[in-house]
Coordinates of C-alpha atoms in Angstrom, one line a residue:
X1 CA -20.2 -1.9 3.6
X2 CA -17.9 1.6 4.0
X3 CA -14.5 2.2 1.8
X4 CA -11.4 3.7 3.7
X5 CA -9.1 5.8 1.2
X6 CA -5.6 6.6 1.7
X7 CA -4.1 8.9 -1.0
X8 CA -0.4 9.9 -1.2
X9 CA 1.0 7.9 1.4
X10 CA 4.8 7.9 0.5
X11 CA 7.2 4.9 1.4
X12 CA 10.3 4.6 0.8
X13 CA 11.7 0.9 0.0
X14 CA 14.2 -0.8 -1.8
X15 CA 12.1 -1.4 -5.4
X16 CA 14.1 -1.5 -9.4
X17 CA 15.4 -4.2 -11.4
X18 CA 18.2 -2.3 -12.5
X19 CA 21.1 -2.3 -10.4
X20 CA 21.3 1.5 -10.5
X21 CA 17.4 1.3 -8.5
X22 CA 19.3 -1.0 -6.0
X23 CA 21.4 1.7 -4.5
X24 CA 19.1 3.8 -2.6
X25 CA 15.4 3.8 -1.5
X26 CA 12.6 5.4 -3.4
X27 CA 9.6 6.9 -2.7
X28 CA 6.7 5.3 -3.5
X29 CA 3.3 6.5 -3.6
X30 CA 0.8 4.5 -2.4
X31 CA -3.0 5.5 -2.9
X32 CA -5.4 2.4 -1.0
X33 CA -8.7 1.7 -0.8
X34 CA -10.0 -0.6 2.3
X35 CA -14.0 -2.2 2.0
X36 CA -14.8 -2.4 5.8
X37 CA -18.1 -2.9 7.2
X38 CA -17.9 0.4 8.9
X39 CA -21.4 0.0 10.3
X40 CA -20.4 0.1 14.3
X41 CA -18.7 3.0 13.5
X42 CA -21.0 4.8 12.6
X43 CA -23.2 4.1 15.3
X44 CA -21.3 4.5 17.8
X45 CA -18.1 7.1 17.1
X46 CA -15.5 5.2 18.7
X47 CA -12.3 3.7 16.6
X48 CA -12.3 1.2 17.9
X49 CA -15.2 0.5 16.2
X50 CA -13.5 0.7 12.9
X51 CA -10.3 0.5 11.0
X52 CA -7.3 2.6 12.5
X53 CA -6.3 4.3 9.0
X54 CA -2.9 5.6 11.0
X55 CA -2.0 1.6 11.3
X56 CA -2.9 0.8 8.0
X57 CA -0.5 3.9 7.1
X58 CA 1.8 3.0 9.7
X59 CA 1.9 -0.9 8.5
X60 CA 2.5 -0.7 5.3
X61 CA 5.1 1.6 5.7
X62 CA 6.6 -0.9 8.5
X63 CA 6.5 -3.4 4.6
X64 CA 8.0 -0.4 3.0
X65 CA 11.1 -0.5 5.1
X66 CA 11.6 -4.4 5.6
X67 CA 11.3 -5.5 1.9
X68 CA 13.6 -5.1 -1.1
X69 CA 11.6 -6.6 -3.8
X70 CA 12.8 -5.8 -7.5
X71 CA 8.4 -5.8 -8.8
X72 CA 5.7 -3.3 -7.8
X73 CA 3.8 -6.3 -8.1
X74 CA 5.5 -7.8 -5.8
X75 CA 5.7 -5.1 -3.3
X76 CA 1.9 -4.8 -4.0
X77 CA 1.3 -8.4 -2.6
X78 CA 3.0 -8.0 0.2
X79 CA 1.3 -4.7 0.9
X80 CA -2.2 -6.1 0.2
X81 CA -1.1 -9.3 2.6
X82 CA 0.0 -7.6 5.8
X83 CA -3.4 -5.9 5.6
X84 CA -5.2 -8.6 4.6
X85 CA -3.6 -10.8 8.4
X86 CA -4.2 -7.6 10.6
X87 CA -7.1 -5.9 10.0
X88 CA -11.1 -7.0 9.8
X89 CA -11.4 -5.7 5.9
X90 CA -12.6 -7.2 3.1
X91 CA -11.3 -5.9 0.0
X92 CA -8.2 -4.0 -1.0
X93 CA -6.9 -2.2 -3.3
X94 CA -3.5 -0.5 -4.1
X95 CA -2.1 1.8 -6.5
X96 CA 1.5 2.1 -6.6
X97 CA 3.1 4.9 -8.2
X98 CA 7.2 5.1 -9.1
X99 CA 7.4 8.8 -10.0
X100 CA 10.6 9.4 -12.2
X101 CA 11.7 6.1 -13.5
X102 CA 11.8 6.8 -17.2
X103 CA 12.6 9.4 -18.5
X104 CA 9.9 10.5 -20.8
X105 CA 6.9 9.8 -18.3
X106 CA 6.2 11.6 -14.7
X107 CA 5.2 8.5 -13.0
X108 CA 4.6 4.6 -13.8
X109 CA 1.8 2.8 -11.7
X110 CA 0.8 -0.6 -11.0
X111 CA -3.0 -0.9 -8.8
X112 CA -3.6 -4.9 -7.7
X113 CA -6.8 -6.3 -6.0
X114 CA -7.7 -8.6 -3.7
X115 CA -10.8 -9.8 -1.9
X116 CA -10.7 -11.7 1.9
X117 CA -10.5 -16.0 0.8

């Protein structure tokens, strides 16, 4: 098994509980860790034998463009479901960072994990 990391992925989405948050998209930052069997790719040096992280990033951005969640937790669940449905990963961890939402904090973040059942 191996891990693929995508860090600091910017995803613009409509997210938030308060009325003022519902008027425009927010730029979230996502850190994603994918656990997968990377043995074939280690031997073949062929992108077709691994998880194409560009396609993973595209999938996550697409989820963000289509969603209108109130909670980071719900958005994270949608991201994890999409990745597990589309890619051969055995586990995913998603950290979602929402910057500049509290006046006395730089960011707020939620980290969620799921394994393939």
